[in-house]
Coordinates of C-alpha atoms in Angstrom, one line a residue:
M1 CA 24.5 4.7 43.0
S2 CA 20.6 4.3 43.6
Q3 CA 18.3 4.5 40.2
P4 CA 17.2 8.0 39.2
T5 CA 14.2 9.2 41.1
E6 CA 10.9 9.1 39.3
E7 CA 8.5 12.3 39.2
A8 CA 11.0 14.7 40.7
D9 CA 9.5 17.8 42.4
K10 CA 10.2 20.5 39.7
S11 CA 8.4 23.2 41.5
T12 CA 11.1 23.3 44.1
G13 CA 14.0 21.6 42.2
N14 CA 14.3 19.3 44.9
A15 CA 15.0 15.6 43.7
Q16 CA 17.9 14.6 45.7
V17 CA 20.0 17.0 43.7
T18 CA 23.6 17.6 44.5
H19 CA 25.7 20.9 43.5
E20 CA 26.6 19.0 40.3
S21 CA 25.5 20.5 37.2
I22 CA 25.2 19.3 33.3
N23 CA 27.9 20.4 30.9
F24 CA 26.6 18.2 28.1
A25 CA 23.9 15.6 27.0
N26 CA 23.2 14.0 23.8
F27 CA 21.4 11.1 22.5
N28 CA 23.3 8.3 20.5
Q29 CA 22.9 7.7 16.9
D30 CA 19.6 5.5 17.4
S31 CA 18.1 7.3 20.3
T32 CA 18.4 4.2 22.6
C33 CA 21.0 6.0 25.2
V34 CA 21.7 9.3 26.5
S35 CA 25.2 10.5 27.5
V36 CA 25.7 13.0 30.1
G37 CA 28.8 15.0 30.9
Y38 CA 29.3 16.6 34.5
Q39 CA 31.6 18.6 36.5
S40 CA 33.2 15.3 37.9
G41 CA 32.9 12.6 35.3
Y42 CA 30.1 11.3 32.8
K43 CA 27.4 8.9 32.8
I44 CA 25.5 6.8 30.1
F45 CA 21.8 5.9 30.7
N46 CA 19.6 3.5 28.6
V47 CA 16.2 5.3 27.7
E48 CA 13.8 2.1 27.5
P49 CA 13.7 1.2 30.2
F50 CA 15.5 4.1 31.8
T51 CA 18.5 2.7 33.6
K52 CA 22.0 3.7 34.2
C53 CA 24.4 1.9 32.2
L54 CA 27.8 3.4 33.0
S55 CA 29.3 5.8 35.5
L56 CA 32.8 6.8 35.4
A57 CA 34.4 9.5 37.8
D58 CA 36.7 11.8 36.0
T59 CA 37.6 15.7 35.5
S60 CA 35.0 17.9 34.2
V61 CA 33.6 16.4 30.9
G62 CA 32.5 19.0 28.3
I63 CA 31.5 16.4 25.5
V64 CA 30.8 12.6 25.6
E65 CA 29.5 11.0 22.3
M66 CA 28.6 7.5 21.9
L67 CA 29.0 5.3 18.8
F68 CA 25.5 3.7 18.9
S69 CA 25.5 1.2 21.9
S70 CA 29.1 0.1 21.5
S71 CA 31.8 0.5 24.1
L72 CA 33.4 3.2 22.0
V73 CA 33.0 6.7 23.5
A74 CA 34.5 10.0 22.5
I75 CA 35.4 12.4 25.4
V76 CA 36.6 16.1 25.5
G77 CA 37.4 17.6 29.0
L78 CA 36.2 21.0 30.2
G79 CA 39.0 21.9 32.6
E80 CA 42.2 23.9 33.1
L81 CA 44.5 21.0 33.5
P82 CA 46.3 19.5 30.4
D83 CA 44.6 16.0 30.8
S84 CA 41.1 17.8 30.8
S85 CA 41.8 20.5 28.3
P86 CA 38.9 21.2 25.9
R87 CA 41.4 21.0 23.1
K88 CA 42.1 17.2 23.9
L89 CA 39.8 14.3 22.6
K90 CA 40.1 10.7 24.2
V91 CA 38.6 7.8 22.6
F92 CA 37.9 5.6 25.2
N93 CA 36.9 1.9 25.3
T94 CA 34.2 1.5 28.3
K95 CA 34.4 -2.2 28.4
R96 CA 38.3 -2.3 28.9
R97 CA 38.3 0.9 30.7
S98 CA 41.4 2.1 28.5
I99 CA 42.1 4.9 26.2
I100 CA 42.3 3.9 22.6
C101 CA 43.9 7.1 21.5
E102 CA 44.3 10.8 22.5
L103 CA 44.1 13.7 20.0
T104 CA 45.3 17.3 20.7
F105 CA 43.9 20.0 18.5
P106 CA 45.1 23.8 18.1
T107 CA 41.8 25.1 19.6
S108 CA 38.9 24.0 21.6
I109 CA 36.6 21.0 20.4
L110 CA 33.2 22.2 19.9
A111 CA 31.6 18.8 18.6
V112 CA 32.4 15.3 17.7
K113 CA 30.2 13.1 15.4
M114 CA 30.7 9.5 14.7
N115 CA 29.1 6.7 12.6
R116 CA 30.6 3.2 12.0
E117 CA 33.0 4.5 9.4
R118 CA 33.8 8.1 10.2
M119 CA 34.9 10.3 13.1
V120 CA 34.3 14.1 12.8
V121 CA 36.0 16.7 15.0
L122 CA 34.7 20.2 14.7
L123 CA 36.8 23.4 15.8
E124 CA 35.6 26.8 15.5
D125 CA 37.0 27.3 12.0
T126 CA 38.1 23.8 10.8
I127 CA 36.6 20.2 10.7
Y128 CA 38.9 16.9 10.9
V129 CA 37.6 13.8 9.3
Y130 CA 39.2 10.6 10.7
D131 CA 38.9 7.0 9.7
I132 CA 37.3 5.5 12.9
N133 CA 38.6 2.1 12.4
T134 CA 42.2 3.4 12.2
M135 CA 42.0 6.7 13.8
R136 CA 43.9 8.2 10.8
I137 CA 43.3 11.6 9.6
L138 CA 41.6 11.7 6.3
H139 CA 40.8 15.0 5.5
T140 CA 40.7 18.7 6.9
I141 CA 38.2 21.3 5.9
E142 CA 38.5 25.0 6.5
T143 CA 35.2 26.7 7.4
P144 CA 33.8 30.2 8.4
S145 CA 33.8 31.0 12.0
N146 CA 31.2 28.4 13.5
P147 CA 31.1 29.3 17.2
E148 CA 27.8 27.5 17.9
G149 CA 29.4 24.1 16.8
L150 CA 26.7 23.5 14.0
I151 CA 27.5 20.1 12.4
A152 CA 25.7 17.1 11.4
L153 CA 26.6 13.6 10.2
S154 CA 24.4 11.1 9.1
S155 CA 24.4 7.7 11.3
S156 CA 24.2 5.5 8.1
T157 CA 27.2 4.9 6.1
E158 CA 25.4 4.0 3.0
K159 CA 25.3 7.7 2.2
N160 CA 27.8 8.8 4.9
I161 CA 26.7 12.7 4.7
L162 CA 28.1 15.4 6.5
A163 CA 26.5 18.9 6.6
Y164 CA 27.9 22.2 8.1
P165 CA 27.3 25.9 7.4
S166 CA 28.6 27.6 4.2
P167 CA 30.5 30.6 4.1
P168 CA 28.3 33.9 3.9
K169 CA 27.7 35.0 0.3
L170 CA 26.3 37.9 -1.5
P171 CA 23.1 37.4 -3.3
N172 CA 23.7 37.2 -7.0
R173 CA 20.5 38.0 -9.0
Q174 CA 22.3 36.8 -12.0
E175 CA 22.6 33.4 -11.0
S176 CA 20.0 30.6 -11.8
S177 CA 16.9 31.4 -9.6
T178 CA 16.2 27.7 -8.8
K179 CA 15.9 27.3 -5.1
G180 CA 17.8 24.4 -3.5
A181 CA 21.1 22.8 -4.2
T182 CA 24.1 24.6 -6.0
N183 CA 26.1 22.2 -8.2
D184 CA 29.4 21.7 -7.0
N185 CA 30.7 22.9 -10.5
D186 CA 29.5 26.3 -9.7
R187 CA 32.0 27.7 -7.2
S188 CA 30.4 31.1 -6.9
H189 CA 29.3 30.2 -3.3
L190 CA 32.8 29.8 -2.3
E191 CA 34.0 33.2 -3.5
N192 CA 35.5 35.4 -1.1
I193 CA 33.3 38.1 0.3
P194 CA 34.7 41.6 -0.3
E195 CA 36.7 43.1 2.3
N196 CA 34.6 46.3 2.5
V197 CA 31.4 44.2 3.2
N198 CA 30.5 43.7 7.0
S199 CA 29.9 40.2 7.7
N200 CA 27.1 41.0 9.7
S201 CA 25.4 42.8 6.6
S202 CA 21.7 42.2 5.9
N203 CA 22.8 41.7 2.3
L204 CA 24.6 38.6 3.1
R205 CA 23.1 35.2 2.9
N206 CA 24.4 33.3 6.2
G207 CA 21.9 30.4 6.1
D208 CA 23.4 28.1 3.5
V209 CA 24.5 24.6 4.3
I210 CA 27.4 22.6 2.6
I211 CA 26.7 18.9 1.9
F212 CA 29.8 16.9 2.0
N213 CA 30.3 13.0 1.2
S214 CA 32.5 12.0 4.1
H215 CA 33.2 8.6 2.2
T216 CA 34.5 10.1 -1.0
L217 CA 35.9 13.2 0.9
Q218 CA 34.2 15.4 -1.7
P219 CA 31.7 18.3 -1.5
I220 CA 28.4 17.5 -3.3
S221 CA 26.3 20.9 -2.9
V222 CA 25.3 23.9 -1.1
I223 CA 21.5 23.9 0.0
E224 CA 20.3 27.5 0.4
A225 CA 18.2 27.0 3.3
H226 CA 17.8 30.5 5.0
K227 CA 18.7 34.0 4.5
A228 CA 19.5 34.5 8.2
Q229 CA 22.0 32.8 10.1
L230 CA 21.7 29.2 11.0
S231 CA 20.6 28.1 14.5
A232 CA 20.3 24.2 14.2
I233 CA 20.8 21.7 11.6
A234 CA 20.2 18.0 11.5
L235 CA 20.3 15.1 9.0
S236 CA 18.0 12.0 9.0
S237 CA 19.6 8.8 10.0
D238 CA 19.7 7.5 6.5
G239 CA 21.1 10.9 5.1
T240 CA 18.4 11.7 2.6
L241 CA 16.7 14.5 4.5
L242 CA 18.2 17.8 6.0
A243 CA 16.4 20.0 8.7
T244 CA 17.2 23.6 9.2
A245 CA 16.1 26.5 11.2
S246 CA 17.6 30.0 11.4
N247 CA 18.2 32.1 14.4
K248 CA 14.8 33.7 13.8
G249 CA 13.4 30.4 15.0
T250 CA 10.0 31.0 13.2
I251 CA 10.4 28.5 10.5
V252 CA 11.7 24.9 10.2
R253 CA 12.5 23.7 6.8
V254 CA 13.2 20.1 5.4
F255 CA 15.4 19.4 2.3
D256 CA 16.1 16.6 0.0
V257 CA 19.9 16.0 0.4
E258 CA 20.5 14.7 -3.1
T259 CA 18.6 17.5 -5.2
G260 CA 18.7 20.3 -2.4
V261 CA 14.9 20.7 -3.2
K262 CA 12.8 22.1 -0.3
L263 CA 10.2 19.4 0.5
Y264 CA 8.6 20.7 3.7
Q265 CA 8.3 24.2 5.4
F266 CA 6.8 24.5 8.7
R267 CA 5.9 27.6 10.9
R268 CA 7.2 26.8 14.7
G269 CA 5.7 30.0 15.9
T270 CA 5.2 33.6 15.4
Y271 CA 7.9 35.6 17.4
P272 CA 11.5 34.6 17.2
T273 CA 13.2 32.4 19.5
K274 CA 16.4 30.2 20.0
I275 CA 16.0 26.7 18.4
Y276 CA 18.3 24.4 20.3
C277 CA 17.8 21.1 18.6
L278 CA 16.3 19.4 15.4
S279 CA 15.8 15.8 15.3
F280 CA 14.0 13.0 12.9
S281 CA 12.5 10.1 13.8
Q282 CA 14.1 6.8 12.6
D283 CA 11.6 6.2 9.8
N284 CA 11.5 10.0 8.6
R285 CA 7.8 10.4 9.5
F286 CA 8.4 13.3 12.0
V287 CA 11.0 15.9 12.6
C288 CA 11.0 17.7 16.0
A289 CA 12.3 21.0 17.3
S290 CA 13.2 22.2 20.7
S291 CA 13.5 25.8 21.7
A292 CA 13.9 28.6 24.4
T293 CA 10.2 28.6 24.9
E294 CA 10.2 25.4 26.9
T295 CA 7.9 23.8 23.9
V296 CA 8.8 20.9 21.7
H297 CA 6.9 21.0 18.2
I298 CA 6.8 17.8 16.2
F299 CA 6.1 18.3 12.6
R300 CA 4.7 15.5 10.4
L301 CA 6.3 14.8 7.1
G302 CA 3.3 13.8 5.2
Q303 CA 1.7 14.3 1.8
D304 CA -0.8 17.1 2.9
E305 CA 2.3 19.2 4.3
A306 CA 4.3 18.4 1.3
N307 CA 1.6 19.7 -0.9
N308 CA 1.1 22.9 1.1
T309 CA 4.9 23.5 1.0
M310 CA 5.6 23.2 -2.9
P311 CA 3.6 25.5 -5.3
S312 CA 1.2 23.7 -7.9
R313 CA 3.8 24.3 -10.5
W314 CA 6.9 22.2 -9.7
S315 CA 10.4 22.4 -11.4
K316 CA 11.9 19.3 -12.4
N317 CA 14.2 19.0 -9.7
Q318 CA 11.3 19.1 -7.4
K319 CA 9.5 16.6 -9.2
L320 CA 12.8 14.4 -9.1
A321 CA 13.1 14.8 -5.3
L322 CA 9.6 14.0 -4.3
Q323 CA 9.5 11.0 -6.6
R324 CA 12.7 9.7 -5.1
Y325 CA 11.3 10.3 -1.7
K326 CA 8.2 8.7 -2.3
Q327 CA 10.2 5.6 -3.7
S328 CA 12.2 5.3 -0.4
M329 CA 9.3 5.6 1.7
K330 CA 7.6 2.8 -0.1
Q331 CA 10.8 0.7 0.1
K332 CA 10.6 1.2 3.8
Q333 CA 7.1 0.1 4.1
G334 CA 7.4 -2.8 1.9
S335 CA 4.4 -2.1 0.1
K336 CA 3.0 0.5 -2.6
P337 CA 1.7 3.6 -1.1
S338 CA -2.0 3.7 -2.6
S339 CA -2.7 7.2 -0.9
L340 CA 0.2 8.6 -3.3
V341 CA -0.8 9.0 -6.7
D342 CA 1.9 8.3 -9.4
S343 CA 3.6 11.5 -10.9
E344 CA 2.6 10.3 -14.5
S345 CA -1.1 10.9 -13.3
D346 CA -0.6 13.9 -11.1
P347 CA -1.8 17.0 -12.9
D348 CA 0.2 19.4 -10.6
V349 CA 3.4 17.3 -11.3
D350 CA 2.9 17.4 -15.0
E351 CA 2.6 21.3 -14.8
L352 CA 6.6 21.9 -15.0
V353 CA 8.5 25.1 -15.2
E354 CA 12.3 25.3 -15.8
N355 CA 12.9 27.7 -12.7
D356 CA 10.9 28.7 -9.7
N357 CA 11.1 32.4 -8.5
S358 CA 14.0 32.3 -5.8
D359 CA 12.6 35.7 -4.2
D360 CA 9.6 33.8 -3.0
D361 CA 11.4 32.2 0.0
E362 CA 13.1 35.7 0.8
L363 CA 9.7 37.3 0.5
E364 CA 8.3 34.8 2.8
E365 CA 10.9 35.3 5.2
D366 CA 10.6 39.3 5.2
I367 CA 6.8 38.5 5.8
D368 CA 7.7 36.3 8.8
D369 CA 9.5 39.3 10.5
E370 CA 6.4 41.6 9.9
L371 CA 4.3 38.7 11.7
A372 CA 6.9 38.2 14.4
E373 CA 5.9 41.8 15.7
E374 CA 2.4 40.3 16.6
R375 CA 4.3 38.7 19.4
F376 CA 1.9 35.9 19.9
S377 CA 3.0 32.9 21.8
S378 CA 4.8 29.9 20.1
S379 CA 2.7 27.3 21.8
L380 CA 0.2 27.3 19.0
T381 CA -2.9 25.0 18.9
V382 CA -2.8 22.4 16.2
P383 CA -5.7 22.6 13.7
R384 CA -8.2 19.7 12.9
R385 CA -6.2 17.3 10.5
V386 CA -6.7 14.2 8.6
S387 CA -5.5 10.7 9.7
S388 CA -1.8 10.0 9.3
T389 CA -2.6 7.6 6.6
T390 CA -1.8 10.6 4.4
S391 CA 1.8 10.7 5.8
L392 CA 4.5 9.7 3.2
G393 CA 5.7 7.2 5.9
S394 CA 2.2 5.8 6.5
Y395 CA 0.3 4.5 3.8
G396 CA -3.4 3.5 3.8
S397 CA -6.7 3.7 2.0
Q398 CA -7.7 6.6 0.0
E399 CA -11.0 6.6 1.5
S400 CA -9.7 7.5 4.9
I401 CA -8.2 10.7 3.8
G402 CA -11.4 12.5 4.4
D403 CA -11.8 11.4 7.9
K404 CA -11.3 14.2 10.4
I405 CA -9.6 13.6 13.6
E406 CA -9.4 15.9 16.6
P407 CA -6.0 16.3 18.0
H408 CA -5.2 15.2 21.6
V409 CA -5.5 18.2 24.1
D410 CA -3.9 18.2 27.6
S411 CA -6.5 20.0 29.9
A412 CA -3.5 21.2 31.9
R413 CA -2.5 23.4 28.9
R414 CA -5.7 25.0 28.1
S415 CA -5.7 28.7 28.4
V416 CA -7.6 31.8 27.0
A417 CA -4.7 32.5 25.2
R418 CA -4.5 29.2 23.3
M419 CA -8.2 29.5 22.5
I420 CA -7.7 32.9 21.0
R421 CA -5.0 31.5 19.0
R422 CA -7.1 28.7 17.8
T423 CA -9.8 30.9 16.7
S424 CA -7.3 33.3 14.6
Q425 CA -5.8 30.1 13.1
S426 CA -9.5 29.0 12.1
L427 CA -10.2 32.5 10.4
G428 CA -6.9 32.2 8.6
R429 CA -7.8 28.8 7.1
K430 CA -11.2 30.1 6.1
A431 CA -9.4 33.2 4.6
A432 CA -7.1 30.8 2.6
E433 CA -9.9 28.7 1.5
K434 CA -11.9 31.5 -0.1
M435 CA -9.1 33.7 -1.3
G436 CA -6.3 30.8 -1.8
P437 CA -7.3 30.7 -5.7
Y438 CA -6.8 34.4 -6.2
L439 CA -3.6 34.7 -4.4
H440 CA 0.1 34.0 -5.3
P441 CA 0.9 30.6 -3.7
K442 CA 3.5 32.0 -1.4
F443 CA 0.7 34.3 0.1
S444 CA -1.9 31.5 0.3
S445 CA 0.6 29.4 2.2
L446 CA 1.1 32.3 4.7
L447 CA -2.6 32.3 5.4
E448 CA -2.5 28.7 6.2
P449 CA 1.0 27.5 6.8
N450 CA 1.9 24.0 7.9
R451 CA 1.7 23.9 11.9
H452 CA 3.1 21.4 14.2
F453 CA 1.2 18.1 14.2
A454 CA 1.9 17.7 18.0
S455 CA 3.7 19.7 20.8
L456 CA 4.7 19.2 24.3
K457 CA 5.4 21.5 27.2
V458 CA 8.6 20.6 29.2
P459 CA 8.3 21.4 32.7
A460 CA 11.4 23.6 32.9
S461 CA 12.5 27.3 33.3
K462 CA 12.5 29.6 30.5
D463 CA 15.6 29.4 28.3
T464 CA 16.6 26.2 29.7
K465 CA 18.5 24.1 27.0
T466 CA 17.1 21.0 25.9
V467 CA 17.9 18.1 23.5
V468 CA 15.1 16.0 21.9
A469 CA 14.9 12.7 20.1
I470 CA 11.9 10.3 18.9
G471 CA 12.2 6.8 19.9
N472 CA 10.4 3.7 19.2
S473 CA 6.8 2.6 20.2
V474 CA 5.5 3.0 23.7
G475 CA 5.4 -0.2 25.6
Q476 CA 2.3 -1.6 27.0
G477 CA 3.4 -1.3 30.6
E478 CA 3.5 2.3 30.2
L479 CA 0.0 3.0 29.2
P480 CA -2.0 3.1 32.4
Q481 CA -1.4 6.9 32.8
L482 CA -2.9 7.5 29.1
G483 CA -5.8 5.2 29.9
E484 CA -7.0 7.5 32.7
H485 CA -6.6 10.5 30.7
E486 CA -9.7 12.5 30.2
D487 CA -9.1 13.0 26.6
V488 CA -8.8 9.4 25.7
D489 CA -12.1 8.3 23.7
N490 CA -13.7 5.9 26.3
S491 CA -16.4 5.1 23.5
S492 CA -13.6 3.5 21.2
S493 CA -13.6 -0.2 21.1
T494 CA -9.8 0.2 20.4
S495 CA -7.8 -1.9 23.1
D496 CA -5.1 -0.8 24.9
S497 CA -2.7 -3.0 22.9
T498 CA -3.8 -1.5 19.6
F499 CA -3.6 2.0 21.3
H500 CA 0.0 1.8 22.3
Q501 CA 1.3 0.7 18.9
K502 CA 0.0 4.6 17.7
L503 CA 2.4 5.9 20.4
L504 CA 5.9 6.9 19.9
H505 CA 8.5 8.0 22.9
V506 CA 9.5 11.6 22.5
M507 CA 12.4 12.2 24.9
V508 CA 13.6 15.3 26.2
V509 CA 16.8 16.0 28.4
S510 CA 17.2 19.5 29.8
S511 CA 20.3 21.2 30.9
E512 CA 18.5 21.6 34.6
G513 CA 19.2 17.8 34.8
F514 CA 16.1 16.0 34.1
F515 CA 15.0 13.4 31.5
Y516 CA 11.6 13.5 30.4
N517 CA 9.6 10.7 28.5
F518 CA 6.5 11.7 26.6
G519 CA 4.0 9.8 24.4
L520 CA 3.2 11.0 20.8
D521 CA -0.1 9.8 19.5
T522 CA 0.9 9.3 15.6
E523 CA -2.8 9.4 14.6
R524 CA -4.3 12.3 16.5
G525 CA -1.2 14.5 17.4
G526 CA -2.0 17.3 19.6
D527 CA -0.4 17.4 23.1
C528 CA 2.0 14.9 24.0
T529 CA 1.4 13.2 27.6
L530 CA 4.1 13.1 30.0
L531 CA 4.9 9.3 30.8
S532 CA 7.8 9.9 33.2
Q533 CA 10.7 11.8 34.2
Y534 CA 13.9 11.1 35.9
S535 CA 16.6 13.2 37.5
L536 CA 20.0 13.0 36.1
L537 CA 21.8 14.7 39.0
T538 CA 21.2 12.2 41.7
D539 CA 24.5 10.2 43.2
V540 CA 26.6 11.9 40.5
N541 CA 29.9 10.7 42.1
D542 CA 28.9 7.2 42.5
G543 CA 30.8 4.6 40.3

């Protein structure tokens, strides 16, 4: 098979495309490879540089998941024959070209997740947990109907966290009003819903997430993420953070897994849409979301964003969560975060309350519904922002916090609509500055919510399904296109070598059959720049 063609013609859809179609695509645990399932087999591609690693002809493949970059691959068919049944899982050794084991389940397999210790198989109403070394079943979990196949498994075995949707529950105003994790000793979240209550009732909470320790095989807690039904969930690679989005698609939240405390809340857009994928960067500095609007939003997990999420009066759980998160980021960086003040000297942290008002988040979601009626586009222009030295994952001098850095703007995406939205956001920020001290913190945050740090537009049709991942730094050889961009500051003495160290790969795979590689400026944010694109549909039957 020839190498995938670069710079495919998206306007006509002609890129040596056959009549093949993509059934499945996903990144491996460290985002170094992409596995793709087709009607006649599957392929595995390396992403940096983009090359084909493996191509095997087979029956229709509905799921193909990798275990990092090893030779172990989990395959689920998508055919009518017994050997390609969606109820059968094959664990395959690609190096020896041999099947390690075959497992047959009572209903169709919706998802398979793996790390170096566990393999998790998801059916619509059951989860099976296996020892990946022996392929012995360890545990079975009965779940509510999960037709979307929502499940997440941390790639690190140090914590080995599994996350999946919780059964719906009726809000109980008598229970503790602290937002976040429900203690495992409190079993109220597992009580059966009364038979006379419609499962689609607006009174039900459908957006809770169960946190399960797949090493000890014990549930840990329930995180109250959203009131509405979940659309996407993701765990950070180390299992410390959980990202969630509901089927409204307007809000993305990030929680501390251990305490269940909400660390970040971001507004993705102003009207509902379907969020297909959430993904963390390997260092937990960013989380990205792809949606049906063909736009991928990248949110920065920084100190400013955390401050704008949490009220000035924090609960003890929130204090503990933020302290623990700061400490973990400090250990990753190997130096003390000078831009972060210690909690002992932080006046905001010293003001503690026993409980937060749990109605606040639901009030905010209700207000989001009202804002959704405005029907603005979700492709929002990012505001002026401070240098990323304020990020919890990027520590620097306190003096640099005041420096304003303009986000990168792609001239191809300039439009009157974006100018109008930017003006309205500027007015909102000015209103927040003047009225903020007199408003409840939740209303103040609505005037100036956390927006995306960066974004990119996928050259695909509307409602095209996409998966996204944040990779490593952009290599020196990939910079010429960026160096010629009109928005690069030519007056800067920064060399290309220094500049490329600030760029990260943001990789997108579309159901139309293309792999896109964008560059994210970690200092300026703004519009990501398309570096390259490749067709995944060329010479599918080769190999």
